[in-house]
XYZ file of C-alpha atoms in Angstrom:
563
model
C 53.236 -61.476 40.296
C 53.179 -61.724 44.127
C 51.282 -59.695 46.647
C 54.189 -57.346 47.238
C 54.359 -56.496 43.532
C 50.651 -55.625 43.431
C 51.036 -53.523 46.542
C 53.961 -51.637 45.024
C 51.934 -50.981 41.872
C 49.071 -49.339 43.838
C 51.607 -47.449 45.924
C 53.065 -46.047 42.730
C 49.647 -44.813 41.643
C 48.587 -43.157 44.849
C 51.849 -42.022 46.356
C 52.224 -38.323 47.294
C 53.668 -36.111 44.500
C 57.251 -35.029 44.751
C 58.348 -31.388 44.571
C 59.474 -31.683 40.943
C 56.185 -33.248 39.687
C 54.159 -30.583 41.525
C 56.126 -27.833 39.792
C 55.522 -29.384 36.332
C 51.776 -29.632 36.945
C 51.513 -25.974 37.939
C 53.384 -24.911 34.825
C 51.083 -27.013 32.681
C 47.998 -25.413 34.241
C 49.397 -21.891 33.642
C 49.768 -22.790 30.000
C 46.522 -24.662 29.266
C 43.930 -22.587 31.176
C 44.577 -19.297 29.244
C 44.618 -21.279 26.012
C 41.191 -22.750 26.771
C 39.754 -19.332 27.732
C 41.085 -17.726 24.527
C 39.590 -20.534 22.457
C 36.179 -20.089 24.074
C 36.282 -16.338 23.484
C 37.208 -16.768 19.802
C 34.408 -19.319 19.368
C 31.839 -16.973 20.954
C 32.841 -13.959 18.867
C 33.524 -15.657 15.543
C 31.039 -14.579 12.833
C 28.684 -17.209 11.408
C 28.250 -17.350 7.686
C 24.571 -16.790 6.887
C 22.223 -15.802 4.159
C 18.584 -14.763 4.187
C 15.584 -16.209 2.419
C 12.570 -13.939 2.145
C 9.081 -15.346 1.838
C 5.973 -13.312 1.106
C 2.593 -14.116 2.604
C 0.830 -11.214 0.966
C -2.753 -11.852 -0.142
C -3.130 -13.418 -3.550
C -4.576 -11.166 -6.244
C -7.285 -13.786 -6.587
C -8.348 -13.301 -2.996
C -11.628 -11.773 -1.877
C -10.135 -8.330 -2.253
C -10.477 -8.602 -5.972
C -14.225 -8.672 -5.853
C -14.292 -4.947 -5.303
C -16.044 -5.350 -1.936
C -14.073 -3.495 0.665
C -14.401 -4.093 4.390
C -15.045 -1.078 6.638
C -11.748 0.824 6.670
C -10.912 -1.549 3.835
C -7.976 -3.255 5.508
C -7.131 -6.268 7.596
C -5.382 -4.137 10.194
C -8.486 -1.994 10.482
C -10.702 -5.081 10.659
C -8.743 -6.574 13.523
C -6.898 -9.202 11.459
C -3.198 -9.992 11.411
C -1.249 -8.095 8.780
C 0.432 -10.307 6.188
C 4.121 -10.847 6.912
C 7.269 -10.553 4.843
C 9.544 -12.785 6.917
C 13.310 -13.067 6.736
C 14.219 -16.667 7.650
C 17.802 -17.401 8.659
C 19.454 -20.313 6.941
C 18.099 -20.197 3.385
C 19.775 -19.445 0.095
C 19.461 -15.850 -1.025
C 20.562 -16.652 -4.559
C 17.903 -19.333 -4.922
C 15.212 -17.070 -3.540
C 15.974 -14.139 -5.812
C 16.896 -16.039 -8.987
C 13.488 -15.715 -10.577
C 13.252 -12.013 -9.718
C 16.700 -11.471 -11.168
C 15.496 -13.187 -14.331
C 12.539 -10.806 -14.381
C 14.834 -7.817 -14.017
C 16.882 -9.110 -16.922
C 13.907 -9.210 -19.256
C 11.865 -12.282 -18.343
C 9.123 -10.164 -16.830
C 6.313 -12.255 -18.283
C 7.212 -15.260 -16.129
C 4.881 -15.836 -13.198
C 6.754 -15.957 -9.909
C 5.639 -17.819 -6.796
C 8.051 -17.362 -3.912
C 5.963 -19.500 -1.578
C 6.165 -22.399 -4.014
C 9.954 -22.016 -4.157
C 10.150 -22.210 -0.374
C 7.710 -25.124 -0.135
C 9.745 -27.157 -2.588
C 13.024 -26.455 -0.832
C 13.712 -29.413 1.575
C 16.477 -27.534 3.368
C 14.084 -24.705 4.184
C 11.420 -27.154 5.368
C 13.860 -28.687 7.827
C 15.047 -25.400 9.244
C 11.960 -23.191 9.284
C 10.637 -24.204 12.697
C 14.039 -24.412 14.346
C 15.646 -21.241 13.053
C 12.896 -18.717 12.461
C 12.876 -16.320 15.404
C 9.696 -14.423 14.463
C 6.395 -16.245 14.390
C 3.360 -14.291 13.261
C -0.229 -15.459 13.222
C -1.781 -15.222 9.800
C -4.928 -17.158 10.661
C -8.374 -15.604 10.922
C -9.006 -17.151 14.331
C -7.484 -16.766 17.785
C -4.417 -18.765 18.733
C -3.700 -20.259 22.153
C 0.001 -19.627 22.652
C 1.840 -19.797 25.930
C 4.568 -17.183 26.039
C 7.089 -16.342 28.779
C 5.578 -13.976 31.287
C 2.073 -14.547 29.966
C -0.886 -16.308 31.537
C -0.877 -19.969 30.436
C -3.404 -20.761 27.683
C -4.119 -17.047 27.206
C -5.927 -16.233 23.973
C -3.844 -14.146 21.621
C -5.681 -11.743 19.319
C -5.112 -12.409 15.627
C -3.963 -8.791 15.305
C -0.928 -9.447 17.452
C 2.477 -10.649 16.312
C 4.010 -13.125 18.760
C 7.802 -13.056 18.837
C 9.374 -16.259 20.160
C 13.142 -15.733 19.880
C 14.921 -19.046 20.304
C 18.231 -17.274 20.896
C 17.063 -14.488 23.170
C 20.488 -13.499 24.413
C 21.767 -12.904 20.886
C 18.728 -11.092 19.444
C 19.338 -7.469 18.493
C 16.743 -4.730 18.021
C 17.326 -3.372 14.523
C 16.109 -0.172 12.959
C 13.492 -2.190 11.083
C 12.324 -3.688 14.367
C 11.834 -0.178 15.732
C 9.865 0.882 12.653
C 7.647 -2.173 12.962
C 7.138 -1.531 16.687
C 5.899 1.968 15.862
C 3.493 0.585 13.284
C 2.205 -1.936 15.796
C 1.530 0.850 18.290
C -0.413 2.662 15.547
C -2.481 -0.435 14.823
C -3.395 -0.741 18.495
C -4.241 2.972 18.762
C -6.483 2.838 15.687
C -8.286 -0.224 16.959
C -8.861 1.373 20.359
C -10.119 4.594 18.757
C -13.283 2.864 17.560
C -14.679 2.675 21.055
C -13.060 5.867 22.328
C -14.195 9.480 22.324
C -13.897 11.734 19.266
C -10.481 13.363 19.119
C -10.318 17.160 18.866
C -8.819 18.734 15.743
C -8.407 22.416 14.908
C -8.806 21.844 11.134
C -11.372 19.127 10.652
C -13.081 16.363 12.651
C -14.357 13.500 10.471
C -17.884 12.613 11.437
C -20.920 11.177 9.716
C -22.075 8.136 7.717
C -19.727 9.014 4.808
C -16.985 7.200 6.724
C -16.847 3.507 7.519
C -15.452 4.441 10.932
C -14.869 8.171 11.443
C -13.015 7.867 14.739
C -10.709 5.125 13.499
C -9.982 7.128 10.343
C -9.179 10.272 12.337
C -6.824 8.432 14.654
C -5.171 6.694 11.713
C -4.686 10.051 9.988
C -3.112 11.539 13.113
C -0.803 8.514 13.477
C 0.228 8.981 9.854
C 1.078 12.627 10.493
C 3.064 11.632 13.567
C 5.313 8.910 12.133
C 4.831 8.069 8.435
C 8.029 8.492 6.347
C 8.556 7.995 2.624
C 11.899 7.533 0.888
C 11.845 8.778 -2.720
C 14.494 7.117 -4.859
C 16.678 9.844 -6.385
C 17.732 7.737 -9.384
C 16.273 8.551 -12.779
C 16.157 11.690 -14.901
C 13.234 13.830 -16.185
C 11.021 13.724 -18.123
C 10.242 10.050 -17.405
C 11.359 10.168 -13.745
C 10.769 12.913 -11.184
C 8.379 14.638 -13.610
C 4.848 14.244 -14.822
C 1.835 16.067 -16.266
C 0.264 18.659 -13.978
C -2.329 20.196 -16.307
C -4.271 17.343 -17.820
C -6.535 14.417 -17.059
C -3.411 12.718 -15.659
C -2.536 15.657 -13.424
C -2.347 13.608 -10.226
C 0.760 11.828 -11.553
C 2.782 14.957 -12.039
C 1.480 16.794 -8.972
C 2.138 13.876 -6.653
C 5.661 13.344 -8.017
C 6.466 17.028 -7.660
C 5.005 17.246 -4.167
C 6.912 14.232 -2.931
C 10.183 15.580 -4.349
C 9.839 18.849 -2.416
C 7.987 17.644 0.667
C 9.793 18.001 3.980
C 7.134 16.538 6.287
C 6.695 12.982 5.049
C 9.783 12.542 2.905
C 12.974 11.313 4.541
C 16.452 11.275 3.065
C 17.418 8.400 5.346
C 16.050 5.142 3.885
C 16.568 3.413 7.211
C 13.791 5.567 8.627
C 11.358 4.993 5.758
C 8.160 2.961 6.050
C 7.661 2.929 2.268
C 9.762 3.561 -0.857
C 8.442 5.526 -3.825
C 9.304 4.623 -7.445
C 8.995 8.124 -8.995
C 8.240 7.311 -12.619
C 5.373 8.742 -14.692
C 3.489 6.290 -16.916
C 2.007 9.265 -18.839
C 5.526 10.520 -19.631
C 6.637 7.029 -20.641
C 3.787 6.877 -23.121
C 4.859 10.275 -24.440
C 8.640 9.808 -24.604
C 9.363 6.035 -24.546
C 6.450 4.396 -26.349
C 6.546 4.474 -30.145
C 3.185 5.661 -31.375
C 1.207 3.233 -33.507
C 3.790 0.541 -32.848
C 1.605 -1.408 -30.415
C 4.874 -2.488 -28.830
C 4.777 -2.129 -25.055
C 8.267 -3.531 -24.545
C 10.095 -0.125 -24.336
C 7.942 0.894 -21.357
C 8.351 -2.550 -19.788
C 12.140 -2.387 -20.301
C 12.258 1.075 -18.681
C 10.545 -0.182 -15.517
C 12.666 -3.350 -15.390
C 15.884 -1.378 -15.748
C 14.876 1.100 -13.054
C 14.017 -1.556 -10.489
C 17.203 -3.342 -11.432
C 19.190 -0.192 -10.626
C 17.589 0.510 -7.234
C 17.623 -3.156 -6.219
C 21.349 -3.389 -6.848
C 22.180 -0.076 -5.202
C 19.933 -0.470 -2.145
C 18.867 -3.540 -0.092
C 15.244 -2.547 0.406
C 13.535 -3.980 -2.667
C 15.107 -7.419 -2.129
C 14.415 -7.226 1.625
C 10.669 -7.199 1.141
C 10.356 -8.261 -2.525
C 8.790 -4.873 -3.151
C 6.039 -5.092 -0.514
C 6.974 -1.749 1.090
C 7.407 0.000 -2.297
C 4.743 1.888 -4.207
C 4.095 3.366 -7.614
C 1.440 5.888 -8.661
C -0.167 6.221 -12.095
C -3.248 7.885 -13.538
C -2.666 6.853 -17.135
C -4.837 4.006 -18.438
C -1.676 1.912 -18.884
C -0.744 2.102 -15.226
C -1.796 -1.488 -14.429
C -0.072 -2.834 -17.558
C 3.115 -1.001 -16.600
C 3.135 -2.704 -13.203
C 3.036 -6.117 -14.920
C 6.573 -5.453 -16.133
C 7.880 -7.015 -12.940
C 5.807 -9.748 -11.245
C 6.629 -8.547 -7.708
C 5.609 -4.992 -8.603
C 2.138 -6.219 -9.491
C 1.901 -8.988 -6.894
C 3.488 -7.400 -3.812
C 3.929 -3.655 -4.203
C 1.336 -0.962 -3.411
C -0.063 0.367 -6.698
C -1.856 3.723 -6.432
C -3.968 3.782 -9.592
C -6.730 5.868 -11.098
C -7.661 2.857 -13.229
C -8.775 0.761 -10.219
C -10.290 -2.119 -12.127
C -10.600 -5.442 -10.275
C -11.005 -7.280 -13.574
C -7.469 -6.091 -14.414
C -5.932 -7.448 -11.183
C -6.528 -4.384 -9.002
C -6.500 -5.725 -5.448
C -8.235 -3.403 -2.916
C -6.432 -5.082 -0.006
C -2.977 -3.879 -1.116
C -3.640 -1.413 -3.941
C -4.948 2.168 -3.689
C -7.692 3.750 -5.802
C -6.956 7.430 -6.390
C -9.191 10.051 -8.065
C -8.756 11.148 -11.642
C -8.705 14.943 -11.644
C -8.651 17.030 -14.809
C -6.735 20.159 -13.799
C -6.550 22.066 -17.064
C -4.878 25.089 -15.469
C -3.126 23.283 -12.640
C -5.339 25.107 -10.108
C -8.823 24.782 -8.612
C -9.760 28.385 -9.336
C -13.393 28.459 -10.493
C -13.830 24.682 -10.291
C -15.407 24.456 -6.839
C -18.824 25.906 -6.019
C -22.477 25.609 -6.851
C -25.892 26.519 -5.407
C -27.780 24.799 -2.627
C -29.820 21.653 -3.112
C -33.073 23.587 -3.549
C -31.767 25.635 -6.486
C -30.966 22.752 -8.877
C -33.833 22.334 -11.370
C -32.310 19.539 -13.517
C -32.751 15.979 -12.250
C -29.648 14.433 -13.894
C -26.954 15.445 -16.391
C -24.264 13.865 -18.569
C -22.197 15.086 -21.508
C -19.191 13.317 -22.938
C -17.616 11.180 -25.588
C -19.122 7.888 -26.563
C -16.476 5.258 -25.854
C -16.366 2.095 -23.870
C -19.213 -0.395 -23.438
C -21.405 1.589 -21.014
C -21.861 5.071 -22.526
C -23.519 3.876 -25.769
C -26.178 2.161 -23.647
C -26.739 5.380 -21.684
C -27.105 7.503 -24.804
C -29.325 4.947 -26.496
C -31.869 5.125 -23.683
C -31.669 8.764 -22.610
C -30.147 11.095 -25.220
C -32.906 13.550 -26.091
C -35.544 11.248 -24.559
C -36.466 13.090 -21.321
C -36.466 16.729 -20.207
C -35.507 15.765 -16.675
C -32.448 13.730 -17.693
C -30.070 15.764 -19.826
C -27.813 13.335 -21.680
C -25.630 14.723 -24.498
C -22.876 13.456 -26.712
C -21.963 17.079 -27.372
C -23.264 20.051 -25.472
C -25.341 22.557 -27.470
C -23.453 25.697 -28.448
C -23.331 28.262 -25.674
C -24.080 25.770 -22.872
C -21.402 25.638 -20.153
C -20.475 22.196 -18.875
C -19.830 23.240 -15.266
C -22.972 25.396 -15.130
C -24.964 22.348 -16.156
C -23.427 20.410 -13.312
C -24.251 23.140 -10.848
C -27.853 23.217 -12.052
C -28.262 19.452 -11.656
C -29.170 17.376 -8.635
C -27.400 14.265 -9.923
C -24.398 13.996 -12.273
C -24.151 10.741 -14.218
C -20.628 9.303 -14.164
C -20.367 6.281 -16.507
C -17.079 4.528 -17.162
C -15.535 4.954 -20.601
C -12.755 2.808 -22.038
C -11.432 2.613 -18.505
C -13.359 2.446 -15.270
C -12.226 5.801 -13.837
C -13.752 9.104 -14.882
C -12.863 12.697 -13.950
C -16.617 13.408 -13.799
C -16.756 11.886 -10.325
C -14.492 14.563 -8.905
C -16.070 17.260 -11.068
C -19.474 16.316 -9.645
C -18.183 16.595 -6.090
C -16.499 19.915 -6.809
C -19.804 21.334 -8.107
C -22.016 20.006 -5.324
C -23.694 17.469 -7.592
C -24.473 13.980 -6.264
C -22.512 11.489 -8.432
C -24.328 8.586 -10.068
C -21.730 5.818 -10.532
C -22.307 3.435 -13.440
C -19.427 1.000 -13.933
C -18.238 -2.578 -13.718
C -15.384 -3.794 -11.472
C -14.546 -0.268 -10.321
C -13.306 0.500 -6.804
C -14.036 4.220 -6.147
C -11.258 6.378 -4.634
C -10.494 6.039 -0.915
C -13.045 3.253 -0.473
C -10.967 2.041 2.451
C -12.253 5.065 4.404
C -15.281 6.401 2.562
C -18.757 4.824 2.308
C -19.633 5.903 -1.200
C -23.287 4.855 -0.909
C -23.723 7.519 1.767
C -23.049 10.392 -0.667
C -23.564 8.921 -4.156
C -25.958 6.718 -6.092
C -24.675 3.449 -7.506
C -26.561 2.138 -10.567
C -25.770 -1.103 -12.345
C -25.401 -1.190 -16.114
C -28.499 -3.366 -16.337
C -30.542 -0.686 -14.566
C -29.686 2.135 -17.018
C -33.200 1.976 -18.560
C -34.625 2.504 -15.047
C -32.404 5.465 -14.263
C -35.174 8.022 -13.894
C -37.278 5.658 -11.819
C -34.351 5.037 -9.451
C -33.565 8.758 -9.021
C -37.145 9.898 -8.572
C -37.675 7.311 -5.855
C -35.075 9.129 -3.726
C -37.053 11.499 -1.521
C -36.265 15.195 -1.326
C -35.186 14.770 2.260
C -32.802 11.947 1.357
C -31.409 13.924 -1.598
C -30.654 16.902 0.657
C -28.728 14.569 2.971
C -26.738 13.196 0.050
C -25.931 16.671 -1.222
C -24.795 17.906 2.194
C -22.518 14.910 2.538
C -21.062 15.673 -0.905
C -20.121 19.138 0.289
C -18.501 17.697 3.422
C -16.581 14.899 1.752
C -15.251 16.855 -1.233
C -12.419 18.322 0.867
C -10.771 14.915 0.485
C -10.687 15.380 -3.318
C -9.501 18.981 -3.460
C -6.043 19.717 -4.821
C -4.071 22.437 -3.058
C -0.560 23.777 -3.555
C 0.865 23.652 -0.976
C -1.294 20.770 0.290
C -3.787 21.210 3.132
C -4.657 18.638 5.772
C -7.195 16.020 4.665
C -6.929 17.092 0.998
C -6.353 14.714 -1.934
C -2.551 14.602 -1.492
C -2.869 13.616 2.152
C -5.679 11.168 1.423
C -3.485 9.355 -1.128
C -0.668 9.201 1.420
C -3.134 7.971 4.053
C -4.322 5.133 1.833
C -0.689 4.114 1.223
C -0.073 4.362 4.978
C -2.989 2.013 5.604
C -1.633 -0.532 3.132
C 1.736 -0.367 4.903
C -0.031 -1.113 8.178
C -1.370 -4.217 6.485
C 2.124 -5.695 6.016
C 4.686 -6.693 8.618
C 8.308 -6.973 7.528
C 10.658 -8.800 9.893
C 14.273 -9.827 9.909
C 15.858 -12.571 12.015
C 19.152 -10.875 12.710
C 21.872 -12.648 14.719
C 24.131 -10.471 16.863
C 27.300 -11.828 15.267
C 26.086 -10.618 11.869
C 25.799 -6.987 12.912
């Protein structure tokens, strides 16, 4: 091809457009540009298919909490540590995560479940955890150096803080759960600051004295509970097993708490989206009466009842599966309360269990479980149960009367029944001798465990102004998260039962008077009132549950397109 041909070819490429070609180009633009814009809009608004995998980092039942030693205020949030987290991680398989729990709900309750192991062994989760999780919470016991937007570089972050690092900030939405958790975080901060602040005024009662691990922190925590704590009571279930319980027996706290929660209008909410915790309103005492076949030694009917109930509420509502039960609680005073909770692994492992039988050797975990007092309300009222003379008008050194059962009481009777005039120990009281009058005439009331660790004598001693002498193994006394029991009671080991008189007589009169005055002050927390009064046993049980909820953070990684 010659030079003219090459020139003509370039001329063809760069020549000015004619009128007809210009018109075609404009029409093409009018057609394609809107099409592109519509495509971009559809892509931006199209929903993404997603599921949620929930992993629990709650403390193991074999952690230090099981030793029975409770930190001041008894909780990680009170001790300045990061609350354990129930995290919702985007990108996992919900069916895989909940398959074992579904198996438990269908009758395989004896199988041990380990959600963390499931997640660890899931390669897909391992690849996506760092990239897709939008909520990172420190669970370490030391400070973390994390640089966050708007923060000073290399600033030290307190272990009590949750650091949110959303990777998709523009698409993050503030959910109702986020708002609940934000309120709990403000409460944690306020409680922590109260330790070094001034004592708050209160028209009813101001906690003060060595009976409390931290009186100011407890008071602020109680006020925060009154301000925001909400409980959702599941309405499913029929009496007598559900929404009913004994109110005039040694198990009276079961029935009274169930009844009070059903009629309460201060802490109960009918909107589950506003609830911090969810109450499973069954009575173990009623199950033993109406479900268990006497002399059968077959626990499966009770186990089946619990499994079926959790199956119902987990299918009807999303809240059990959302946290694997970590924001749910049960309450039982019957000896079989712990065994009942074993019906579903997550109920025992994750949920808050408020139990009279607070035995660490039977998997009671003081970090997440609540020890409640056993109160024998024979008439359903406190009339005549509270009183007693001053410390100087109690001539008897120590007193006990009760049945001989369990491993500890036979040792007590062997060494002290009829052996000493100062220590009145009886299997059966002599005719005409009043049990409560004996307590009110005694300086110290001996409270040994029976078949189970809890005993109603502890509360009876407090009611009658008698300093309790606790003799037990593996027992966590009620409200130990708040109360320093050694400040108003005497703790004696089983091995020291032969030295009981020596131990009590070594306590000076001055120290005894202090102990007895503290008993009178602290017993308000064990008094039952209908309707309830501030700082009484009903509110103290709620407060302990509130504290356990502060110890757990539940988060969801919601994407805007999923709303």
